[in-house]
mmCIF file of C-alpha atoms in Angstrom:
data_model
loop_
_atom_site.group_PDB
_atom_site.id
_atom_site.type_symbol
_atom_site.label_atom_id
_atom_site.label_comp_id
_atom_site.label_asym_id
_atom_site.label_seq_id
_atom_site.Cartn_x
_atom_site.Cartn_y
_atom_site.Cartn_z
ATOM 1 C CA LEU A 1 11.709 0.047 19.582
ATOM 2 C CA SER A 2 12.629 1.783 22.832
ATOM 3 C CA GLN A 3 9.186 1.129 24.313
ATOM 4 C CA SER A 4 9.332 -2.621 23.704
ATOM 5 C CA THR A 5 7.994 -4.723 26.564
ATOM 6 C CA CYS A 6 9.827 -7.861 25.432
ATOM 7 C CA ASN A 7 13.077 -7.286 27.411
ATOM 8 C CA TYR A 8 15.015 -8.950 24.627
ATOM 9 C CA THR A 9 18.801 -8.975 25.214
ATOM 10 C CA GLY A 10 19.956 -11.403 22.521
ATOM 11 C CA GLY A 11 21.739 -10.814 19.240
ATOM 12 C CA ARG A 12 20.631 -9.765 15.818
ATOM 13 C CA ILE A 13 17.260 -11.060 14.637
ATOM 14 C CA SER A 14 15.930 -10.974 11.091
ATOM 15 C CA SER A 15 12.294 -11.901 10.666
ATOM 16 C CA GLY A 16 9.567 -11.616 8.051
ATOM 17 C CA VAL A 17 5.835 -12.234 7.939
ATOM 18 C CA SER A 18 5.352 -15.703 6.488
ATOM 19 C CA LYS A 19 1.572 -15.822 6.840
ATOM 20 C CA HIS A 20 -0.049 -12.761 5.375
ATOM 21 C CA PHE A 21 -1.990 -11.562 2.380
ATOM 22 C CA TYR A 22 -3.087 -8.105 1.320
ATOM 23 C CA THR A 23 -5.012 -6.613 -1.569
ATOM 24 C CA SER A 24 -6.881 -3.489 -2.619
ATOM 25 C CA PHE A 25 -10.153 -3.535 -4.522
ATOM 26 C CA ASN A 26 -13.290 -1.509 -5.225
ATOM 27 C CA VAL A 27 -16.503 -1.976 -3.232
ATOM 28 C CA THR A 28 -19.903 -0.646 -4.239
ATOM 29 C CA GLY A 29 -20.718 2.439 -2.183
ATOM 30 C CA LEU A 30 -17.138 3.314 -1.247
ATOM 31 C CA PRO A 31 -15.653 6.383 -2.963
ATOM 32 C CA MET A 32 -12.148 4.979 -2.604
ATOM 33 C CA PRO A 33 -10.507 1.520 -2.855
ATOM 34 C CA LEU A 34 -10.737 -0.824 0.117
ATOM 35 C CA PHE A 35 -7.422 -2.172 1.393
ATOM 36 C CA LEU A 36 -7.643 -5.537 3.132
ATOM 37 C CA LEU A 37 -4.806 -7.192 5.050
ATOM 38 C CA GLY A 38 -4.916 -10.569 6.769
ATOM 39 C CA ALA A 39 -2.008 -11.838 8.866
ATOM 40 C CA HIS A 40 -1.023 -14.506 11.366
ATOM 41 C CA LEU A 41 1.756 -13.351 13.674
ATOM 42 C CA ILE A 42 4.122 -15.617 15.555
ATOM 43 C CA ALA A 43 2.687 -17.158 18.739
ATOM 44 C CA GLY A 44 4.154 -17.270 22.225
ATOM 45 C CA GLN A 45 3.789 -14.873 25.145
ATOM 46 C CA SER A 46 6.432 -16.246 27.493
ATOM 47 C CA SER A 47 9.542 -16.003 25.277
ATOM 48 C CA ALA A 48 11.364 -12.710 24.786
ATOM 49 C CA GLU A 49 12.529 -13.833 21.349
ATOM 50 C CA THR A 50 9.049 -14.660 20.044
ATOM 51 C CA CYS A 51 7.834 -11.408 21.570
ATOM 52 C CA ILE A 52 10.418 -9.337 19.711
ATOM 53 C CA ARG A 53 9.809 -11.279 16.507
ATOM 54 C CA ARG A 54 6.122 -10.422 16.753
ATOM 55 C CA GLU A 55 7.032 -6.755 17.105
ATOM 56 C CA ILE A 56 9.313 -7.005 14.058
ATOM 57 C CA GLN A 57 6.504 -8.620 12.060
ATOM 58 C CA ALA A 58 4.120 -5.872 13.155
ATOM 59 C CA THR A 59 6.665 -3.278 12.004
ATOM 60 C CA VAL A 60 6.813 -4.895 8.552
ATOM 61 C CA LEU A 61 3.013 -4.826 8.341
ATOM 62 C CA GLN A 62 2.960 -1.241 9.621
ATOM 63 C CA ASN A 63 5.004 -0.201 6.576
ATOM 64 C CA ILE A 64 2.474 -1.833 4.256
ATOM 65 C CA LEU A 65 -0.437 -0.197 6.093
ATOM 66 C CA PHE A 66 1.317 3.168 5.940
ATOM 67 C CA SER A 67 1.651 3.064 2.154
ATOM 68 C CA TYR A 68 -2.100 2.521 1.697
ATOM 69 C CA ILE A 69 -3.159 4.932 4.457
ATOM 70 C CA ARG A 70 -1.057 7.553 2.693
ATOM 71 C CA ARG A 71 -2.835 6.725 -0.570
ATOM 72 C CA GLY A 72 -6.224 7.351 1.035
ATOM 73 C CA ASP A 73 -7.709 3.840 0.969
ATOM 74 C CA ALA A 74 -10.420 2.598 3.270
ATOM 75 C CA MET A 75 -8.687 0.045 5.459
ATOM 76 C CA ILE A 76 -9.278 -3.255 7.254
ATOM 77 C CA ALA A 77 -6.490 -5.260 8.930
ATOM 78 C CA LEU A 78 -7.465 -8.534 10.546
ATOM 79 C CA GLY A 79 -6.150 -11.874 11.717
ATOM 80 C CA ASP A 80 -4.712 -13.893 14.554
ATOM 81 C CA PHE A 81 -2.154 -11.428 15.905
ATOM 82 C CA ASN A 82 -1.349 -13.664 18.899
ATOM 83 C CA ASP A 83 -1.387 -10.757 21.327
ATOM 84 C CA TYR A 84 -3.766 -8.609 23.288
ATOM 85 C CA ASP A 85 -4.830 -5.039 22.601
ATOM 86 C CA GLY A 86 -4.714 -2.573 25.465
ATOM 87 C CA SER A 87 -7.180 -0.301 23.662
ATOM 88 C CA ALA A 88 -9.816 -3.058 23.701
ATOM 89 C CA PRO A 89 -9.458 -4.982 27.004
ATOM 90 C CA ASP A 90 -10.645 -8.567 26.706
ATOM 91 C CA ALA A 91 -12.841 -10.533 29.098
ATOM 92 C CA VAL A 92 -10.011 -11.040 31.611
ATOM 93 C CA SER A 93 -8.229 -7.717 30.956
ATOM 94 C CA SER A 94 -5.144 -9.428 29.536
ATOM 95 C CA THR A 95 -2.016 -7.262 29.393
ATOM 96 C CA PRO A 96 -0.339 -7.001 25.964
ATOM 97 C CA THR A 97 2.993 -8.819 25.870
ATOM 98 C CA SER A 98 4.385 -6.874 22.893
ATOM 99 C CA LEU A 99 3.879 -3.681 20.914
ATOM 100 C CA ALA A 100 2.296 -5.606 18.020
ATOM 101 C CA LEU A 101 -1.223 -4.175 18.249
ATOM 102 C CA ARG A 102 0.003 -0.704 19.083
ATOM 103 C CA LEU A 103 2.218 -0.727 15.986
ATOM 104 C CA LEU A 104 -0.627 -1.951 13.783
ATOM 105 C CA ARG A 105 -3.078 0.664 15.061
ATOM 106 C CA ASP A 106 -0.473 3.380 14.510
ATOM 107 C CA ALA A 107 -0.427 2.889 10.743
ATOM 108 C CA ASN A 108 1.171 6.310 10.233
ATOM 109 C CA PRO A 109 3.953 6.695 12.837
ATOM 110 C CA PHE A 110 4.725 10.206 11.551
ATOM 111 C CA THR A 111 1.472 11.663 12.866
ATOM 112 C CA PRO A 112 0.089 11.656 16.422
ATOM 113 C CA GLY A 113 -2.667 9.250 17.369
ATOM 114 C CA ASP A 114 -3.822 5.954 15.898
ATOM 115 C CA GLU A 115 -5.152 5.590 12.366
ATOM 116 C CA LEU A 116 -6.864 2.249 13.064
ATOM 117 C CA VAL A 117 -9.267 1.278 15.819
ATOM 118 C CA ASN A 118 -10.088 -2.150 17.196
ATOM 119 C CA THR A 119 -13.678 -3.054 16.357
ATOM 120 C CA ALA A 120 -13.916 -5.054 19.598
ATOM 121 C CA THR A 121 -14.396 -1.761 21.439
ATOM 122 C CA ILE A 122 -17.915 -1.664 19.979
ATOM 123 C CA ILE A 123 -18.793 -4.786 22.001
ATOM 124 C CA SER A 124 -19.991 -3.000 25.126
ATOM 125 C CA ASP A 125 -20.027 -6.120 27.293
ATOM 126 C CA GLN A 126 -16.352 -6.733 28.065
ATOM 127 C CA THR A 127 -17.065 -10.222 29.367
ATOM 128 C CA LYS A 128 -17.895 -11.252 25.789
ATOM 129 C CA ARG A 129 -14.592 -10.038 24.359
ATOM 130 C CA TYR A 130 -12.730 -13.289 23.908
ATOM 131 C CA SER A 131 -11.879 -15.130 20.715
ATOM 132 C CA ALA A 132 -9.632 -18.010 21.853
ATOM 133 C CA TRP A 133 -8.821 -20.267 24.742
ATOM 134 C CA TYR A 134 -5.771 -22.198 25.901
ATOM 135 C CA GLY A 135 -4.579 -24.227 28.851
ATOM 136 C CA SER A 136 -6.533 -26.940 30.574
ATOM 137 C CA CYS A 137 -9.600 -28.359 28.882
ATOM 138 C CA THR A 138 -11.454 -28.386 32.167
ATOM 139 C CA SER A 139 -10.296 -24.931 33.226
ATOM 140 C CA PRO A 140 -9.511 -22.978 30.058
ATOM 141 C CA HIS A 141 -8.055 -19.491 29.956
ATOM 142 C CA TYR A 142 -9.998 -17.151 27.708
ATOM 143 C CA SER A 143 -8.463 -14.242 25.853
ATOM 144 C CA MET A 144 -8.756 -12.173 22.674
ATOM 145 C CA ILE A 145 -5.919 -12.547 20.184
ATOM 146 C CA ASP A 146 -8.003 -12.323 16.983
ATOM 147 C CA HIS A 147 -8.673 -8.751 15.933
ATOM 148 C CA ILE A 148 -10.260 -6.667 13.179
ATOM 149 C CA LEU A 149 -8.817 -3.159 12.893
ATOM 150 C CA VAL A 150 -10.359 -0.466 10.682
ATOM 151 C CA ASN A 151 -9.744 3.175 9.869
ATOM 152 C CA ASN A 152 -12.350 5.892 10.397
ATOM 153 C CA VAL A 153 -13.765 5.468 6.878
ATOM 154 C CA MET A 154 -14.860 1.922 7.673
ATOM 155 C CA GLU A 155 -15.642 2.553 11.343
ATOM 156 C CA LYS A 156 -18.436 4.910 10.273
ATOM 157 C CA ARG A 157 -19.967 2.089 8.243
ATOM 158 C CA ILE A 158 -20.032 -0.591 10.967
ATOM 159 C CA THR A 159 -23.505 -1.880 11.758
ATOM 160 C CA ASN A 160 -22.630 -4.809 14.036
ATOM 161 C CA VAL A 161 -19.731 -6.550 15.764
ATOM 162 C CA ASP A 162 -20.124 -10.019 17.211
ATOM 163 C CA ILE A 163 -18.112 -12.973 18.518
ATOM 164 C CA PRO A 164 -20.573 -15.885 18.513
ATOM 165 C CA HIS A 165 -19.554 -18.352 21.224
ATOM 166 C CA ASN A 166 -21.856 -21.104 19.979
ATOM 167 C CA TYR A 167 -19.507 -23.915 21.029
ATOM 168 C CA GLY A 168 -17.486 -24.400 24.165
ATOM 169 C CA ALA A 169 -13.848 -25.059 24.913
ATOM 170 C CA SER A 170 -13.379 -28.782 24.551
ATOM 171 C CA CYS A 171 -10.533 -31.198 23.844
ATOM 172 C CA GLY A 172 -12.796 -34.043 22.806
ATOM 173 C CA GLY A 173 -14.350 -32.627 19.645
ATOM 174 C CA TYR A 174 -13.416 -31.031 16.368
ATOM 175 C CA GLU A 175 -14.192 -27.452 17.386
ATOM 176 C CA SER A 176 -11.507 -24.834 16.957
ATOM 177 C CA ASP A 177 -9.731 -23.247 19.894
ATOM 178 C CA HIS A 178 -10.801 -19.911 18.374
ATOM 179 C CA TRP A 179 -14.152 -18.216 17.860
ATOM 180 C CA PRO A 180 -14.852 -16.037 14.831
ATOM 181 C CA VAL A 181 -14.882 -12.259 15.123
ATOM 182 C CA ILE A 182 -17.550 -10.928 12.763
ATOM 183 C CA VAL A 183 -17.936 -7.292 11.732
ATOM 184 C CA THR A 184 -20.755 -6.165 9.446
ATOM 185 C CA PHE A 185 -20.458 -3.008 7.348
ATOM 186 C CA ASP A 186 -23.043 -1.028 5.409
ATOM 187 C CA THR A 187 -21.227 0.616 2.508
ATOM 188 C CA SER A 188 -24.348 2.369 1.220
ATOM 189 C CA THR A 189 -23.879 5.100 3.802
ATOM 190 C CA GLN A 190 -21.029 6.927 5.473
ATOM 191 C CA GLN A 191 -22.787 6.618 8.815
ATOM 192 C CA GLY A 192 -23.230 3.125 10.177
ATOM 193 C CA ARG A 193 -23.362 2.575 13.903
ATOM 194 C CA HIS A 194 -21.783 5.949 14.735
ATOM 195 C CA ASP A 195 -23.360 9.280 13.771
ATOM 196 C CA ASP A 196 -20.932 11.877 12.465
ATOM 197 C CA VAL A 197 -22.501 15.345 12.533
ATOM 198 C CA ASN A 198 -19.457 16.820 10.807
ATOM 199 C CA ASN A 199 -19.857 14.562 7.806
ATOM 200 C CA THR A 200 -21.892 16.433 5.202
ATOM 201 C CA ALA A 201 -21.161 14.184 2.231
ATOM 202 C CA THR A 202 -24.193 12.800 0.435
ATOM 203 C CA PRO A 203 -24.546 9.032 1.022
ATOM 204 C CA SER A 204 -24.439 6.756 -1.992
ATOM 205 C CA THR A 205 -27.808 5.606 -3.267
ATOM 206 C CA SER A 206 -26.560 2.068 -3.857
ATOM 207 C CA SER A 207 -27.057 -0.454 -1.085
ATOM 208 C CA SER A 208 -24.341 -2.888 -0.217
ATOM 209 C CA SER A 209 -23.270 -4.649 2.949
ATOM 210 C CA SER A 210 -20.535 -7.089 3.777
ATOM 211 C CA SER A 211 -19.241 -9.063 6.718
ATOM 212 C CA LEU A 212 -15.652 -9.840 7.606
ATOM 213 C CA LEU A 213 -14.638 -12.740 9.761
ATOM 214 C CA SER A 214 -11.376 -13.116 11.634
ATOM 215 C CA SER A 215 -10.203 -16.326 13.250
ATOM 216 C CA SER A 216 -7.267 -18.677 13.229
ATOM 217 C CA SER A 217 -8.594 -20.297 10.052
ATOM 218 C CA ILE A 218 -7.972 -17.097 8.073
ATOM 219 C CA SER A 219 -4.246 -17.378 8.596
ATOM 220 C CA SER A 220 -3.746 -21.115 8.365
ATOM 221 C CA ASP A 221 -0.517 -22.823 7.343
ATOM 222 C CA ASN A 222 -1.727 -22.653 3.758
ATOM 223 C CA SER A 223 -2.041 -18.860 3.836
ATOM 224 C CA THR A 224 -0.784 -17.087 0.728
ATOM 225 C CA THR A 225 2.194 -14.789 1.050
ATOM 226 C CA SER A 226 1.902 -11.987 -1.477
ATOM 227 C CA THR A 227 5.253 -10.343 -0.822
ATOM 228 C CA SER A 228 8.491 -11.117 0.893
ATOM 229 C CA SER A 229 8.999 -8.495 3.573
ATOM 230 C CA SER A 230 11.434 -8.476 6.426
ATOM 231 C CA SER A 231 12.731 -6.321 9.229
ATOM 232 C CA ASP A 232 16.016 -6.501 11.105
ATOM 233 C CA LEU A 233 16.470 -5.788 14.766
ATOM 234 C CA THR A 234 19.799 -5.611 16.549
ATOM 235 C CA SER A 235 20.484 -5.587 20.249
ATOM 236 C CA GLY A 236 23.816 -6.144 21.916
ATOM 237 C CA GLY A 237 24.904 -7.220 25.396
ATOM 238 C CA THR A 238 22.335 -6.923 28.134
ATOM 239 C CA SER A 239 20.942 -3.631 26.899
ATOM 240 C CA THR A 240 17.182 -3.517 26.434
ATOM 241 C CA SER A 241 17.542 -0.794 23.824
ATOM 242 C CA THR A 242 16.866 -2.171 20.353
ATOM 243 C CA SER A 243 16.803 -0.786 16.851
ATOM 244 C CA SER A 244 14.841 -1.768 13.767
ATOM 245 C CA ASN A 245 15.826 -1.441 10.132
ATOM 246 C CA ILE A 246 13.081 -1.890 7.607
ATOM 247 C CA THR A 247 14.683 -3.862 4.814
ATOM 248 C CA SER A 248 11.699 -4.252 2.568
ATOM 249 C CA THR A 249 9.085 -1.704 1.636
ATOM 250 C CA SER A 250 6.976 -3.225 -1.089
ATOM 251 C CA SER A 251 4.777 -0.150 -1.172
ATOM 252 C CA GLU A 252 7.668 2.146 -2.114
ATOM 253 C CA GLN A 253 8.709 -0.336 -4.793
ATOM 254 C CA GLN A 254 5.168 -0.274 -6.064
ATOM 255 C CA ASN A 255 5.154 3.538 -6.105
ATOM 256 C CA THR A 256 8.519 3.569 -7.903
ATOM 257 C CA SER A 257 7.128 1.098 -10.440
ATOM 258 C CA THR A 258 4.104 3.335 -10.928
ATOM 259 C CA SER A 259 6.382 6.347 -11.407
ATOM 260 C CA THR A 260 8.473 4.442 -13.958
ATOM 261 C CA SER A 261 5.320 3.427 -15.815
ATOM 262 C CA SER A 262 4.113 7.044 -15.844
ATOM 263 C CA ILE A 263 7.472 8.315 -17.132
ATOM 264 C CA THR A 264 7.535 5.619 -19.828
ATOM 265 C CA SER A 265 3.999 6.516 -20.865
ATOM 266 C CA LEU A 266 4.864 10.221 -20.998
ATOM 267 C CA THR A 267 8.002 9.570 -23.052
ATOM 268 C CA SER A 268 6.016 7.384 -25.462
ATOM 269 C CA THR A 269 3.361 10.083 -25.851
ATOM 270 C CA LEU A 270 5.929 12.811 -26.505
ATOM 271 C CA SER A 271 7.807 10.628 -28.980
ATOM 272 C CA THR A 272 4.608 9.812 -30.840
ATOM 273 C CA SER A 273 3.664 13.494 -31.025
ATOM 274 C CA LEU A 274 7.113 14.490 -32.276
ATOM 275 C CA LEU A 275 7.149 11.753 -34.895
ATOM 276 C CA THR A 276 3.665 12.736 -36.044
ATOM 277 C CA SER A 277 4.783 16.353 -36.419
ATOM 278 C CA LEU A 278 7.889 15.243 -38.280
ATOM 279 C CA THR A 279 5.859 13.089 -40.667
ATOM 280 C CA SER A 280 3.438 15.925 -41.328
ATOM 281 C CA SER A 281 6.296 18.343 -41.999
ATOM 282 C CA ILE A 282 8.028 15.952 -44.380
ATOM 283 C CA SER A 283 4.749 15.302 -46.208
ATOM 284 C CA ALA A 284 4.142 19.030 -46.531
ATOM 285 C CA HIS A 285 7.627 19.658 -47.905
ATOM 286 C CA SER A 286 7.311 16.703 -50.265
ATOM 287 C CA SER A 287 4.065 18.104 -51.628
ATOM 288 C CA SER A 288 5.705 21.499 -52.058
ATOM 289 C CA SER A 289 8.656 19.924 -53.819
ATOM 290 C CA SER A 290 6.372 17.967 -56.147
ATOM 291 C CA SER A 291 4.425 21.035 -57.188
ATOM 292 C CA SER A 292 7.621 23.019 -57.789
ATOM 293 C CA SER A 293 9.077 20.333 -60.029
ATOM 294 C CA SER A 294 6.017 19.848 -62.227
ATOM 295 C CA PRO A 295 6.636 19.083 -65.972
ATOM 296 C CA PRO A 296 7.861 22.172 -67.877
ATOM 297 C CA ASN A 297 5.838 23.957 -70.514
ATOM 298 C CA ASN A 298 6.886 22.655 -73.972
ATOM 299 C CA ASN A 299 5.813 25.877 -75.632
ATOM 300 C CA ASN A 300 8.464 28.000 -73.929
ATOM 301 C CA ASN A 301 12.072 26.764 -73.790
ATOM 302 C CA ASN A 302 13.255 29.747 -71.788
ATOM 303 C CA ASN A 303 10.591 29.138 -69.220
ATOM 304 C CA ASN A 304 11.578 25.462 -69.188
ATOM 305 C CA ASN A 305 15.098 26.322 -68.120
ATOM 306 C CA ASN A 306 13.847 28.650 -65.428
ATOM 307 C CA ASP A 307 11.404 26.052 -64.121
ATOM 308 C CA TYR A 308 14.086 23.384 -63.883
ATOM 309 C CA GLY A 309 16.377 25.800 -62.104
ATOM 310 C CA ASP A 310 13.688 26.793 -59.646
ATOM 311 C CA SER A 311 12.821 23.127 -59.077
ATOM 312 C CA SER A 312 16.414 22.234 -58.255
ATOM 313 C CA SER A 313 16.706 25.166 -55.888
ATOM 314 C CA SER A 314 13.379 24.306 -54.259
ATOM 315 C CA SER A 315 14.380 20.657 -53.781
ATOM 316 C CA HIS A 316 17.655 21.722 -52.164
ATOM 317 C CA THR A 317 15.814 24.085 -49.840
ATOM 318 C CA SER A 318 13.236 21.410 -48.976
ATOM 319 C CA SER A 319 15.958 18.883 -48.110
ATOM 320 C CA SER A 320 17.670 21.420 -45.886
ATOM 321 C CA ASN A 321 14.403 22.146 -44.089
ATOM 322 C CA VAL A 322 13.705 18.445 -43.495
ATOM 323 C CA LEU A 323 17.222 17.959 -42.101
ATOM 324 C CA ALA A 324 16.748 20.927 -39.783
ATOM 325 C CA ILE A 325 13.429 19.508 -38.560
ATOM 326 C CA VAL A 326 14.966 16.074 -37.936
ATOM 327 C CA LEU A 327 17.795 17.637 -35.916
ATOM 328 C CA SER A 328 15.325 19.759 -33.958
ATOM 329 C CA VAL A 329 13.205 16.712 -33.121
ATOM 330 C CA LEU A 330 16.261 14.714 -32.021
ATOM 331 C CA ILE A 331 17.386 17.580 -29.783
ATOM 332 C CA ALA A 332 13.872 17.858 -28.310
ATOM 333 C CA VAL A 333 13.705 14.100 -27.631
ATOM 334 C CA LEU A 334 17.138 14.224 -25.971
ATOM 335 C CA PHE A 335 16.050 17.165 -23.838
ATOM 336 C CA VAL A 336 12.849 15.380 -22.731
ATOM 337 C CA TYR A 337 14.851 12.245 -21.916
ATOM 338 C CA LEU A 338 17.329 14.191 -19.774
ATOM 339 C CA VAL A 339 14.539 15.988 -17.907
ATOM 340 C CA LEU A 340 12.623 12.766 -17.214
ATOM 341 C CA ARG A 341 15.823 11.026 -16.153
ATOM 342 C CA ASP A 342 16.549 13.781 -13.639
ATOM 343 C CA VAL A 343 12.944 13.626 -12.356
ATOM 344 C CA ARG A 344 13.250 9.867 -11.905
ATOM 345 C CA ARG A 345 16.555 10.214 -10.055
ATOM 346 C CA TRP A 346 15.070 12.897 -7.827
ATOM 347 C CA TYR A 347 12.067 10.674 -7.071
ATOM 348 C CA ASP A 348 14.309 7.722 -6.214
ATOM 349 C CA ARG A 349 16.374 9.905 -3.879
ATOM 350 C CA VAL A 350 13.251 11.159 -2.111
ATOM 351 C CA ILE A 351 11.973 7.613 -1.600
ATOM 352 C CA ALA A 352 15.367 6.375 -0.393
ATOM 353 C CA GLN A 353 15.746 9.324 1.960
ATOM 354 C CA ALA A 354 12.247 8.817 3.401
ATOM 355 C CA THR A 355 12.965 5.126 3.975
ATOM 356 C CA ARG A 356 16.311 5.847 5.646
ATOM 357 C CA GLN A 357 14.794 8.611 7.733
ATOM 358 C CA ARG A 358 12.004 6.358 8.921
ATOM 359 C CA ALA A 359 14.418 3.588 9.849
ATOM 360 C CA GLY A 360 16.576 6.181 11.594
ATOM 361 C CA ASP A 361 13.614 7.566 13.519
ATOM 362 C CA VAL A 362 12.786 4.089 14.801
ATOM 363 C CA GLU A 363 16.429 3.501 15.736
ATOM 364 C CA LEU A 364 16.850 6.878 17.440
ATOM 365 C CA SER A 365 13.606 6.478 19.362
#
């Protein structure tokens, strides 16, 4: 994280995201699954350690976002990220204290540009871009640390973005120190607020709309953690150069699990087909053997002897054929197993190499 603004000079830090939840599901009108991630990152703008921890947490989430961006999902990432976003200046033009939002917007670090955009940019009046306050009750400081990020698939379907400030900053009541960020989508069309002349796809005829709300309540202390993910960062001496090793990539594990399931299914299908063929062959040879060894004709003793001889020879030949088929099937099954094993090993090496390369790219940068 060579561009980190935290100026952290301490020792090794290992941190995970303790307050997050993500899922993928189908929504009427969307031609692909919708991926939804909610998170609550560590607070604190004045400490270098909390700053770097927030960047580590954002890196862990970036890996999760990357796996679903790569899959082609529509995407929404929201929550109390406890930092500001330079791409969507808030009411007082707060300066980001960490790379957290930049890392989250850049869901695919291997391609130029950001994959996610901050929906707050749609609020044209910058003075209304604030979602929280802190400091003195009589002279509060307003800022925006609650964000809803979307990819271009969902950005095209936005119909409204609002932060209703229908209660004031007060220490004497039960109101939250946050205000909700509300984004409304129309999934019945691929063109919501923004017209896209290059989009020639035919809109869905079904009508469906939904609203998403982001505030501190989304990522409360009771938030569900769906996976255990962590990232390590090491920095020695007084150097401001840091490195990050991604130690958990649940998405790759999920892909590996999917690959294993596919291989298992393929092996089962091949085995079933081979066994079916074997059974059919055995049945056919059994029928042939039965017809060859039919009761001899009592009217002709010479023919009886010949029939019994032919039957014995036919049975011997049939047994030999069945044995040959069994051996052939076993060899075929062994061959399929070896091929699938090599494919699985190759897949695991590719995944491991990609993970190491990504961690190395972050470290080298």
